[in-house]
């Protein structure tokens, strides 16, 4: 039985639930659903109807609700049939199998969203935002994903690309028809335009750090001497702030890594082995690695036992990290006079004092510019960053060739290259090879 190129997949998470959603998308989605429900395929648009899915012999598989979205008004832009089944694993699997028997094929991971992109329902940045949205671990990450899903980033890069298209068109017209009376946008005017685009590109690039933190978490390392209370602090923060999904890929040796959310900021927190004086060579190596690991962090939290004199409490060596917080722990026990002038945050993991101040400080140092979050905010990902950097380089070359009074053809080539890189961000030009790498990271049914 043919289903054209109609695909099917379970769209809800695996496991037992009240209901599960199976999606069909493609030219024969309505027919495949009708065959499985042994009914006519003249579904009313977007109206849920109660049906029974039966096997070949007519035995009941499940009672379901079917909603058909006729092309092009659907998520994918092709005809979509959504089948809401009872949520059991077995029932869901049997309904899906029946749909495959009735002519659908299994969808690949991300294929529904890929179809939406192919059909022009979403640009590439919006498709990526769908993925960001699903994997968001914090409020701020969710907000950023929504902004991107609205198309803000795509709009901005497309505007820049348009600006370059205009510029190149003008330049090339002048190259091709020098005798015509075309305003030769060369020299200062041209350079101004190029620099305007480059400035915008740099503004977008400056959001890369925020984007990484929102998507991957603020890399935070807790360090301090043995018994300063590093693990207690980590546990204390984890107790209330543990992320929905915890335990990312376990990192090295003596470190424990956890995901948590502090004041809306996703944080990837690493508890290091005690930083102390090396006793022997092996230990020395361990400490060297700990320091190395810590130096890749965005934020360093130094925990000290504040009942001790400063000399004995501070770690002998501290990694070089730009953002740092000093935590004066055990403040319930009374503080050694050495610390009286210290600006460290007084914390007690025992009674919880100071923890709110610590959380607030983490949010400030994460520098997600949350005051600006809302309309028109973007936070680019690594792929966008790569394309923007290449575009920026091409524009710099264009600028340099202008200054050097090179052939205008050379400048036009560089501008075209920048245009291509910008176009790859929203996927408005041929992007075959990058599609695979984006959509394969989706889950099946998305
Ligand atoms: N049942 C169900 N819930 C869902 C989805 C879905 O596909 N199915 N979504 C999927 O991830 C999200 C919602 N996103 C959607 C986006 C567009 C269209 C859609 O039908 N668009 C048409 C019609 C627009 C309109 O009526 O205004 C279109 O763009 O032409 C549907 C869902 C979350 N909830």
Tab-separated table of C-alpha atoms and ligand atoms in Angstrom:
chain	number	residue	atom	x	y	z
A	1	UNK	CA	0.000	0.000	0.000
A	2	UNK	CA	1.546	3.328	-0.948
A	3	UNK	CA	1.570	6.331	1.332
A	4	UNK	CA	3.469	8.527	-1.069
A	5	UNK	CA	6.252	10.013	0.992
A	6	UNK	CA	4.209	10.096	4.131
A	7	UNK	CA	6.089	9.687	7.378
A	8	UNK	CA	4.979	8.710	10.850
A	9	UNK	CA	6.460	8.872	14.348
A	10	UNK	CA	5.459	9.048	17.967
A	11	UNK	CA	5.789	12.722	18.922
A	12	UNK	CA	5.476	12.377	22.682
A	13	UNK	CA	8.169	11.106	25.066
A	14	UNK	CA	8.490	7.369	25.563
A	15	UNK	CA	6.952	5.769	28.636
A	16	UNK	CA	3.516	5.420	30.117
A	17	UNK	CA	1.291	8.490	30.022
A	18	UNK	CA	-2.364	9.391	29.823
A	19	UNK	CA	-2.217	9.990	26.085
A	20	UNK	CA	0.436	9.855	23.386
A	21	UNK	CA	0.567	11.701	20.090
A	22	UNK	CA	1.491	10.068	16.809
A	23	UNK	CA	2.105	12.343	13.866
A	24	UNK	CA	1.726	11.619	10.191
A	25	UNK	CA	2.949	14.101	7.621
A	26	UNK	CA	2.956	13.928	3.850
A	27	UNK	CA	0.699	13.936	0.811
A	28	UNK	CA	-1.226	10.853	1.933
A	29	UNK	CA	-1.403	11.497	5.654
A	30	UNK	CA	-5.205	11.751	5.499
A	31	UNK	CA	-5.508	8.484	3.516
A	32	UNK	CA	-3.115	6.531	5.755
A	33	UNK	CA	-5.035	7.645	8.847
A	34	UNK	CA	-8.343	6.699	7.158
A	35	UNK	CA	-7.088	3.214	6.281
A	36	UNK	CA	-5.932	2.598	9.852
A	37	UNK	CA	-9.317	3.794	11.166
A	38	UNK	CA	-11.269	1.985	8.430
A	39	UNK	CA	-13.168	5.135	7.517
A	40	UNK	CA	-13.413	7.643	4.694
A	41	UNK	CA	-10.556	10.106	4.187
A	42	UNK	CA	-12.726	13.236	3.926
A	43	UNK	CA	-11.592	14.571	7.303
A	44	UNK	CA	-12.828	17.977	8.342
A	45	UNK	CA	-9.901	20.379	8.675
A	46	UNK	CA	-8.551	20.752	12.215
A	47	UNK	CA	-11.475	18.972	13.869
A	48	UNK	CA	-10.755	16.187	16.336
A	49	UNK	CA	-12.849	13.070	15.725
A	50	UNK	CA	-13.137	9.878	17.733
A	51	UNK	CA	-12.144	6.773	15.760
A	52	UNK	CA	-10.989	3.207	16.299
A	53	UNK	CA	-7.708	1.930	14.908
A	54	UNK	CA	-8.020	-1.738	13.875
A	55	UNK	CA	-5.581	-4.328	12.662
A	56	UNK	CA	-5.801	-6.097	9.325
A	57	UNK	CA	-8.248	-8.668	10.725
A	58	UNK	CA	-10.493	-5.957	12.160
A	59	UNK	CA	-9.488	-6.391	15.808
A	60	UNK	CA	-9.385	-3.199	17.888
A	61	UNK	CA	-5.933	-1.740	18.569
A	62	UNK	CA	-7.024	1.484	20.257
A	63	UNK	CA	-9.700	4.140	20.461
A	64	UNK	CA	-8.104	7.405	19.282
A	65	UNK	CA	-8.706	11.062	18.460
A	66	UNK	CA	-7.686	12.095	14.964
A	67	UNK	CA	-7.057	15.679	13.834
A	68	UNK	CA	-6.135	16.415	10.245
A	69	UNK	CA	-4.407	19.643	9.198
A	70	UNK	CA	-4.682	19.963	5.449
A	71	UNK	CA	-1.685	21.309	3.531
A	72	UNK	CA	-0.379	23.934	3.626
A	73	UNK	CA	-1.872	24.992	6.981
A	74	UNK	CA	0.055	22.625	9.236
A	75	UNK	CA	3.258	22.514	11.254
A	76	UNK	CA	5.193	20.925	8.377
A	77	UNK	CA	3.313	22.591	5.524
A	78	UNK	CA	2.348	19.133	4.203
A	79	UNK	CA	-0.897	17.477	5.272
A	80	UNK	CA	-0.549	16.373	8.876
A	81	UNK	CA	-2.702	13.870	10.744
A	82	UNK	CA	-2.301	13.779	14.510
A	83	UNK	CA	-3.487	10.654	16.257
A	84	UNK	CA	-3.902	10.857	20.012
A	85	UNK	CA	-3.764	7.344	21.426
A	86	UNK	CA	-3.883	6.006	24.960
A	87	UNK	CA	-0.435	6.549	26.431
A	88	UNK	CA	0.802	3.001	27.004
A	89	UNK	CA	4.036	1.889	25.411
A	90	UNK	CA	2.506	-1.169	23.770
A	91	UNK	CA	-0.618	0.571	22.533
A	92	UNK	CA	1.420	3.415	21.046
A	93	UNK	CA	3.758	1.005	19.313
A	94	UNK	CA	0.897	-1.049	17.858
A	95	UNK	CA	-0.854	2.036	16.444
A	96	UNK	CA	2.413	3.247	14.887
A	97	UNK	CA	3.032	-0.196	13.380
A	98	UNK	CA	-0.472	-0.167	11.936
A	99	UNK	CA	0.186	3.220	10.300
A	100	UNK	CA	3.359	1.825	8.762
A	101	UNK	CA	1.343	-1.135	7.421
A	102	UNK	CA	-1.126	1.345	5.980
A	103	UNK	CA	1.573	2.996	3.884
A	104	UNK	CA	3.530	5.444	6.039
A	105	UNK	CA	7.271	5.182	6.610
A	106	UNK	CA	9.184	5.891	9.819
A	107	UNK	CA	10.322	9.486	10.202
A	108	UNK	CA	13.967	10.324	10.855
A	109	UNK	CA	14.941	12.415	13.890
A	110	UNK	CA	13.977	16.044	13.290
A	111	UNK	CA	12.296	15.257	9.991
A	112	UNK	CA	8.984	17.012	10.765
A	113	UNK	CA	10.817	20.242	11.525
A	114	UNK	CA	13.056	19.693	8.505
A	115	UNK	CA	9.912	19.477	6.342
A	116	UNK	CA	8.677	22.691	7.927
A	117	UNK	CA	11.984	24.304	6.898
A	118	UNK	CA	11.845	22.860	3.359
A	119	UNK	CA	8.307	24.160	2.972
A	120	UNK	CA	9.328	27.607	4.162
A	121	UNK	CA	7.364	27.479	7.438
A	122	UNK	CA	10.512	28.108	9.474
A	123	UNK	CA	13.963	29.401	8.644
A	124	UNK	CA	17.011	27.530	9.932
A	125	UNK	CA	17.426	29.678	13.032
A	126	UNK	CA	13.794	28.995	13.934
A	127	UNK	CA	14.256	25.260	13.407
A	128	UNK	CA	17.269	25.407	15.715
A	129	UNK	CA	15.150	27.359	18.193
A	130	UNK	CA	12.658	24.475	18.323
A	131	UNK	CA	15.525	22.288	19.509
A	132	UNK	CA	16.739	24.936	21.989
A	133	UNK	CA	13.210	25.261	23.311
A	134	UNK	CA	12.866	21.539	23.936
A	135	UNK	CA	16.212	21.311	25.698
A	136	UNK	CA	15.927	24.584	27.645
A	137	UNK	CA	16.745	24.085	31.319
A	138	UNK	CA	16.021	27.548	32.627
A	139	UNK	CA	13.573	30.400	32.256
A	140	UNK	CA	16.096	32.636	30.526
A	141	UNK	CA	17.095	29.916	28.074
A	142	UNK	CA	13.421	29.372	27.303
A	143	UNK	CA	12.846	33.062	26.698
A	144	UNK	CA	15.838	33.239	24.371
A	145	UNK	CA	14.572	30.201	22.440
A	146	UNK	CA	11.152	31.810	22.060
A	147	UNK	CA	12.698	35.003	20.716
A	148	UNK	CA	14.620	32.996	18.163
A	149	UNK	CA	11.530	30.957	17.257
A	150	UNK	CA	9.770	34.239	16.530
A	151	UNK	CA	12.387	34.792	13.849
A	152	UNK	CA	14.348	37.713	15.329
A	153	UNK	CA	17.781	36.385	14.455
A	154	UNK	CA	16.798	35.328	10.947
A	155	UNK	CA	15.287	38.748	10.322
A	156	UNK	CA	18.453	40.504	11.412
A	157	UNK	CA	20.859	38.407	9.348
A	158	UNK	CA	18.589	38.553	6.322
A	159	UNK	CA	18.452	42.327	6.558
A	160	UNK	CA	22.236	42.458	6.553
A	161	UNK	CA	22.397	40.093	3.601
A	162	UNK	CA	19.927	42.277	1.701
A	163	UNK	CA	22.092	45.288	2.412
A	164	UNK	CA	25.074	43.453	0.907
A	165	UNK	CA	23.019	42.296	-2.084
A	166	UNK	CA	22.170	45.943	-2.801
A	167	UNK	CA	25.766	46.988	-2.361
A	168	UNK	CA	27.126	44.288	-4.642
A	169	UNK	CA	24.444	44.929	-7.269
A	170	UNK	CA	25.408	48.552	-7.342
A	171	UNK	CA	29.117	47.806	-7.498
A	172	UNK	CA	28.722	45.202	-10.223
A	173	UNK	CA	26.497	47.404	-12.327
A	174	UNK	CA	29.215	49.974	-12.201
A	175	UNK	CA	31.862	47.380	-13.110
A	176	UNK	CA	29.820	46.036	-16.029
A	177	UNK	CA	28.619	49.327	-17.425
A	178	UNK	CA	31.217	51.895	-16.494
A	179	UNK	CA	30.060	54.140	-19.297
A	180	UNK	CA	26.453	54.222	-18.006
A	181	UNK	CA	25.419	56.914	-15.653
A	182	UNK	CA	25.339	54.718	-12.571
A	183	UNK	CA	26.251	56.383	-9.329
A	184	UNK	CA	29.522	54.627	-8.648
A	185	UNK	CA	29.126	53.736	-5.020
A	186	UNK	CA	32.803	53.444	-4.425
A	187	UNK	CA	35.162	54.982	-1.963
A	188	UNK	CA	33.697	56.463	1.205
A	189	UNK	CA	30.031	55.670	0.582
A	190	UNK	CA	30.764	52.027	-0.116
A	191	UNK	CA	33.079	51.726	2.827
A	192	UNK	CA	30.449	53.270	5.125
A	193	UNK	CA	27.911	50.688	4.060
A	194	UNK	CA	30.316	47.812	4.553
A	195	UNK	CA	31.315	49.106	7.949
A	196	UNK	CA	27.680	49.454	8.956
A	197	UNK	CA	27.060	45.792	8.174
A	198	UNK	CA	30.279	44.765	9.925
A	199	UNK	CA	29.254	46.680	13.046
A	200	UNK	CA	25.915	44.855	13.128
A	201	UNK	CA	27.690	41.530	12.683
A	202	UNK	CA	29.930	42.335	15.616
A	203	UNK	CA	26.925	43.252	17.739
A	204	UNK	CA	25.472	39.816	17.003
A	205	UNK	CA	28.833	38.170	17.702
A	206	UNK	CA	28.941	39.824	21.104
A	207	UNK	CA	25.928	37.695	22.134
A	208	UNK	CA	27.826	34.440	21.552
A	209	UNK	CA	28.906	34.147	25.165
A	210	UNK	CA	25.355	34.620	26.414
A	211	UNK	CA	24.134	32.109	23.879
A	212	UNK	CA	26.627	29.514	25.009
A	213	UNK	CA	25.789	30.056	28.665
A	214	UNK	CA	22.050	29.800	27.988
A	215	UNK	CA	22.443	26.617	25.952
A	216	UNK	CA	25.255	24.847	27.798
A	217	UNK	CA	25.253	26.462	31.206
A	218	UNK	CA	27.680	28.782	33.018
A	219	UNK	CA	30.788	26.665	33.631
A	220	UNK	CA	31.342	27.145	37.317
A	221	UNK	CA	34.108	25.596	39.357
A	222	UNK	CA	34.003	25.358	43.115
A	223	UNK	CA	37.434	25.148	44.645
A	224	UNK	CA	38.984	25.460	48.044
A	225	UNK	CA	40.996	23.560	50.621
A	226	UNK	CA	39.838	20.211	51.957
A	227	UNK	CA	37.048	20.660	54.510
A	228	UNK	CA	36.310	24.220	53.479
A	229	UNK	CA	32.798	23.011	52.672
A	230	UNK	CA	32.873	22.735	48.857
A	231	UNK	CA	30.664	19.688	48.692
A	232	UNK	CA	28.274	21.023	51.314
A	233	UNK	CA	27.904	24.195	49.274
A	234	UNK	CA	27.289	22.238	46.107
A	235	UNK	CA	24.728	20.037	47.852
A	236	UNK	CA	23.059	23.028	49.410
A	237	UNK	CA	22.653	24.687	45.995
A	238	UNK	CA	21.620	21.433	44.358
A	239	UNK	CA	19.023	20.791	47.035
A	240	UNK	CA	16.837	23.610	45.823
A	241	UNK	CA	18.156	24.408	42.377
A	242	UNK	CA	18.854	21.082	40.729
A	243	UNK	CA	18.088	21.237	37.035
A	244	UNK	CA	15.236	19.199	35.622
A	245	UNK	CA	17.729	16.960	33.929
A	246	UNK	CA	20.779	16.400	36.052
A	247	UNK	CA	24.154	14.789	35.549
A	248	UNK	CA	25.688	15.681	32.220
A	249	UNK	CA	28.574	13.728	30.765
A	250	UNK	CA	30.817	12.940	33.698
A	251	UNK	CA	34.014	14.886	33.508
A	252	UNK	CA	37.449	14.060	34.627
A	253	UNK	CA	39.055	12.276	37.508
A	254	UNK	CA	38.158	13.739	40.856
A	255	UNK	CA	35.476	16.135	39.758
A	256	UNK	CA	31.717	15.901	40.067
A	257	UNK	CA	29.597	17.836	37.601
A	258	UNK	CA	25.953	18.819	38.018
A	259	UNK	CA	23.483	21.010	36.146
A	260	UNK	CA	21.458	23.425	38.215
A	261	UNK	CA	19.530	26.627	37.705
A	262	UNK	CA	20.444	29.657	39.784
A	263	UNK	CA	18.099	32.634	39.456
A	264	UNK	CA	17.132	31.561	35.951
A	265	UNK	CA	20.745	31.010	34.865
A	266	UNK	CA	21.646	27.474	33.802
A	267	UNK	CA	24.805	26.520	35.657
A	268	UNK	CA	27.116	23.604	35.050
A	269	UNK	CA	28.819	23.231	38.375
A	270	UNK	CA	32.013	21.313	38.977
A	271	UNK	CA	33.260	20.376	42.418
A	272	UNK	CA	37.022	19.900	42.216
A	273	UNK	CA	39.233	17.742	44.332
A	274	UNK	CA	40.770	19.756	47.151
A	275	UNK	CA	43.364	22.200	45.998
A	276	UNK	CA	46.164	21.712	48.473
A	277	UNK	CA	49.933	21.511	48.626
A	278	UNK	CA	51.233	18.559	46.669
A	279	UNK	CA	52.502	15.715	48.825
A	280	UNK	CA	53.982	13.644	46.066
A	281	UNK	CA	54.304	13.673	42.299
A	282	UNK	CA	51.053	11.901	41.521
A	283	UNK	CA	49.142	14.339	43.648
A	284	UNK	CA	51.007	17.177	42.009
A	285	UNK	CA	49.753	15.943	38.630
A	286	UNK	CA	46.192	15.751	39.959
A	287	UNK	CA	46.356	19.324	41.176
A	288	UNK	CA	47.862	20.535	37.924
A	289	UNK	CA	44.959	18.987	36.033
A	290	UNK	CA	42.411	20.411	38.426
A	291	UNK	CA	43.834	23.872	37.876
A	292	UNK	CA	43.875	23.357	34.134
A	293	UNK	CA	40.259	22.234	34.177
A	294	UNK	CA	39.294	25.154	36.375
A	295	UNK	CA	40.927	27.659	34.052
A	296	UNK	CA	38.355	26.819	31.374
A	297	UNK	CA	35.575	27.934	33.689
A	298	UNK	CA	33.409	31.032	33.294
A	299	UNK	CA	33.164	31.495	37.053
A	300	UNK	CA	35.269	30.424	39.988
A	301	UNK	CA	33.762	30.043	43.438
A	302	UNK	CA	36.481	29.939	46.073
A	303	UNK	CA	35.255	28.462	49.335
A	304	UNK	CA	37.174	29.068	52.540
A	305	UNK	CA	36.661	28.035	56.155
A	306	UNK	CA	36.307	31.493	57.672
A	307	UNK	CA	36.914	30.287	61.218
A	308	UNK	CA	40.533	29.786	60.192
A	309	UNK	CA	43.235	32.399	59.706
A	310	UNK	CA	43.528	33.572	56.125
A	311	UNK	CA	46.884	31.902	55.573
A	312	UNK	CA	45.643	28.451	56.318
A	313	UNK	CA	42.253	28.893	54.685
A	314	UNK	CA	43.081	30.184	51.205
A	315	UNK	CA	44.045	27.594	48.606
A	316	UNK	CA	47.761	27.743	47.877
A	317	UNK	CA	47.175	28.134	44.159
A	318	UNK	CA	44.162	29.536	42.401
A	319	UNK	CA	43.309	29.104	38.752
A	320	UNK	CA	43.160	32.232	36.610
A	321	UNK	CA	39.485	32.848	35.916
A	322	UNK	CA	37.963	36.199	35.025
A	323	UNK	CA	34.883	35.965	37.210
A	324	UNK	CA	35.414	35.061	40.816
A	325	UNK	CA	33.360	34.846	44.014
A	326	UNK	CA	34.862	34.337	47.449
A	327	UNK	CA	32.637	32.432	49.852
A	328	UNK	CA	33.416	32.759	53.558
A	329	UNK	CA	31.861	29.530	54.732
A	330	UNK	CA	30.936	28.369	58.237
A	331	UNK	CA	29.907	31.896	59.143
A	332	UNK	CA	27.549	30.473	61.797
A	333	UNK	CA	30.641	29.551	63.840
A	334	UNK	CA	32.019	33.071	64.023
A	335	UNK	CA	34.655	34.507	61.801
A	336	UNK	CA	38.405	34.749	62.300
A	337	UNK	CA	39.558	38.379	62.607
A	338	UNK	CA	41.649	38.017	59.425
A	339	UNK	CA	38.491	38.233	57.329
A	340	UNK	CA	36.953	41.334	58.830
A	341	UNK	CA	37.889	43.513	55.848
A	342	UNK	CA	37.076	40.851	53.263
A	343	UNK	CA	34.298	41.440	50.752
A	344	UNK	CA	33.606	37.738	50.460
A	345	UNK	CA	30.035	36.528	50.866
A	346	UNK	CA	29.335	35.212	54.376
A	347	UNK	CA	27.644	31.866	53.964
A	348	UNK	CA	26.645	29.035	56.217
A	349	UNK	CA	25.837	25.766	54.560
A	350	UNK	CA	24.509	24.675	57.924
A	351	UNK	CA	21.797	27.296	58.457
A	352	UNK	CA	21.599	28.586	54.880
A	353	UNK	CA	22.554	32.200	55.518
A	354	UNK	CA	24.177	34.040	52.628
A	355	UNK	CA	23.011	31.587	49.998
A	356	UNK	CA	20.546	34.052	48.481
A	357	UNK	CA	23.277	36.661	48.232
A	358	UNK	CA	25.509	34.094	46.555
A	359	UNK	CA	22.787	33.190	44.040
A	360	UNK	CA	22.201	36.860	43.244
A	361	UNK	CA	25.920	37.345	42.673
A	362	UNK	CA	26.075	34.367	40.303
A	363	UNK	CA	23.296	35.909	38.263
A	364	UNK	CA	25.027	39.275	38.128
A	365	UNK	CA	28.328	37.735	37.052
A	366	UNK	CA	26.658	35.528	34.427
A	367	UNK	CA	25.993	38.853	32.711
A	368	UNK	CA	23.120	37.662	30.583
A	369	UNK	CA	21.959	41.239	30.215
A	370	UNK	CA	18.526	40.169	31.393
A	371	UNK	CA	17.369	43.755	31.644
A	372	UNK	CA	17.362	43.745	27.850
A	373	UNK	CA	15.730	40.374	27.491
A	374	UNK	CA	12.452	40.653	25.831
A	375	UNK	CA	11.839	42.036	22.422
A	376	UNK	CA	14.576	41.845	19.827
A	377	UNK	CA	17.065	40.000	22.016
A	378	UNK	CA	19.092	37.304	20.403
A	379	UNK	CA	21.773	34.972	21.688
A	380	UNK	CA	23.586	33.211	18.883
A	381	UNK	CA	24.827	29.618	18.883
A	382	UNK	CA	28.187	28.189	17.795
A	383	UNK	CA	27.073	27.678	14.190
A	384	UNK	CA	25.840	31.259	13.872
A	385	UNK	CA	29.055	32.482	15.442
A	386	UNK	CA	31.171	30.601	12.930
A	387	UNK	CA	29.244	32.016	9.954
A	388	UNK	CA	29.246	35.548	11.366
A	389	UNK	CA	32.988	35.441	11.975
A	390	UNK	CA	33.621	34.322	8.410
A	391	UNK	CA	31.308	37.002	7.090
A	392	UNK	CA	33.139	39.571	9.197
A	393	UNK	CA	36.503	38.425	7.830
A	394	UNK	CA	35.260	38.678	4.268
A	395	UNK	CA	34.012	42.204	4.947
A	396	UNK	CA	37.375	43.156	6.402
A	397	UNK	CA	39.028	41.930	3.223
A	398	UNK	CA	36.545	43.936	1.171
A	399	UNK	CA	37.352	46.977	3.252
A	400	UNK	CA	41.087	46.417	2.851
A	401	UNK	CA	40.813	46.025	-0.921
A	402	UNK	CA	38.874	49.269	-1.045
A	403	UNK	CA	41.569	51.071	0.924
A	404	UNK	CA	44.236	49.601	-1.328
A	405	UNK	CA	42.335	50.817	-4.404
A	406	UNK	CA	42.252	47.262	-5.741
A	407	UNK	CA	40.128	46.200	-8.693
A	408	UNK	CA	36.445	46.590	-7.798
A	409	UNK	CA	35.936	42.967	-8.920
A	410	UNK	CA	37.987	41.831	-5.922
A	411	UNK	CA	35.837	43.824	-3.529
A	412	UNK	CA	32.693	42.401	-5.131
A	413	UNK	CA	33.970	38.848	-4.636
A	414	UNK	CA	34.607	39.432	-0.940
A	415	UNK	CA	31.180	40.988	-0.516
A	416	UNK	CA	29.594	37.984	-2.223
A	417	UNK	CA	31.422	35.661	0.133
A	418	UNK	CA	30.137	37.579	3.157
A	419	UNK	CA	26.628	37.389	1.665
A	420	UNK	CA	26.857	33.612	1.397
A	421	UNK	CA	27.933	33.185	4.994
A	422	UNK	CA	25.104	35.404	6.174
A	423	UNK	CA	22.673	33.465	4.011
A	424	UNK	CA	23.699	30.181	5.582
A	425	UNK	CA	22.523	31.379	8.996
A	426	UNK	CA	18.837	31.484	8.116
A	427	UNK	CA	19.296	28.889	5.374
A	428	UNK	CA	18.139	31.165	2.591
A	429	UNK	CA	20.751	29.826	0.208
A	430	UNK	CA	21.918	26.339	-0.674
A	431	UNK	CA	22.723	24.746	2.637
A	432	UNK	CA	22.434	21.019	1.858
A	433	UNK	CA	25.453	19.986	3.870
A	434	UNK	CA	24.560	21.803	7.045
A	435	UNK	CA	20.974	20.555	7.183
A	436	UNK	CA	21.970	17.035	8.138
A	437	UNK	CA	24.057	18.157	11.062
A	438	UNK	CA	21.264	20.320	12.457
A	439	UNK	CA	18.270	18.039	12.122
A	440	UNK	CA	19.986	14.823	13.173
A	441	UNK	CA	20.296	16.269	16.664
A	442	UNK	CA	16.519	16.343	17.027
A	443	UNK	CA	14.526	13.517	18.538
A	444	UNK	CA	12.270	11.337	16.450
A	445	UNK	CA	8.809	12.831	16.064
A	446	UNK	CA	10.039	16.451	16.037
B	1	LIG	N1	-0.878	18.905	18.802
B	1	LIG	C1	0.203	19.628	18.577
B	1	LIG	N2	0.629	20.478	19.518
B	1	LIG	C2	1.757	21.222	19.296
B	1	LIG	C3	2.480	21.136	18.085
B	1	LIG	C4	1.989	20.223	17.112
B	1	LIG	O1	2.568	20.057	16.021
B	1	LIG	N3	0.855	19.510	17.398
B	1	LIG	N4	3.613	21.929	17.908
B	1	LIG	C5	4.650	21.580	17.072
B	1	LIG	O2	5.800	21.649	17.381
B	1	LIG	C6	3.779	23.134	18.716
B	1	LIG	C7	2.902	24.220	18.186
B	1	LIG	N5	3.398	24.720	16.938
B	1	LIG	C8	2.667	24.747	15.771
B	1	LIG	C9	3.029	25.661	14.823
B	1	LIG	C10	2.290	25.794	13.675
B	1	LIG	C11	1.183	24.976	13.446
B	1	LIG	C12	0.319	25.171	12.243
B	1	LIG	O3	-0.638	24.443	12.039
B	1	LIG	N6	0.625	26.165	11.399
B	1	LIG	C13	-0.142	26.479	10.225
B	1	LIG	C14	-1.419	27.229	10.599
B	1	LIG	C15	-1.200	28.546	11.253
B	1	LIG	C16	-2.500	29.157	11.788
B	1	LIG	O4	-3.508	28.500	11.945
B	1	LIG	O5	-2.422	30.356	12.063
B	1	LIG	C17	0.686	27.296	9.274
B	1	LIG	O6	1.757	27.746	9.636
B	1	LIG	O7	0.240	27.434	8.135
B	1	LIG	C18	0.863	24.025	14.393
B	1	LIG	C19	1.594	23.909	15.551
B	1	LIG	C20	3.442	22.778	20.138
B	1	LIG	N7	2.171	22.089	20.264
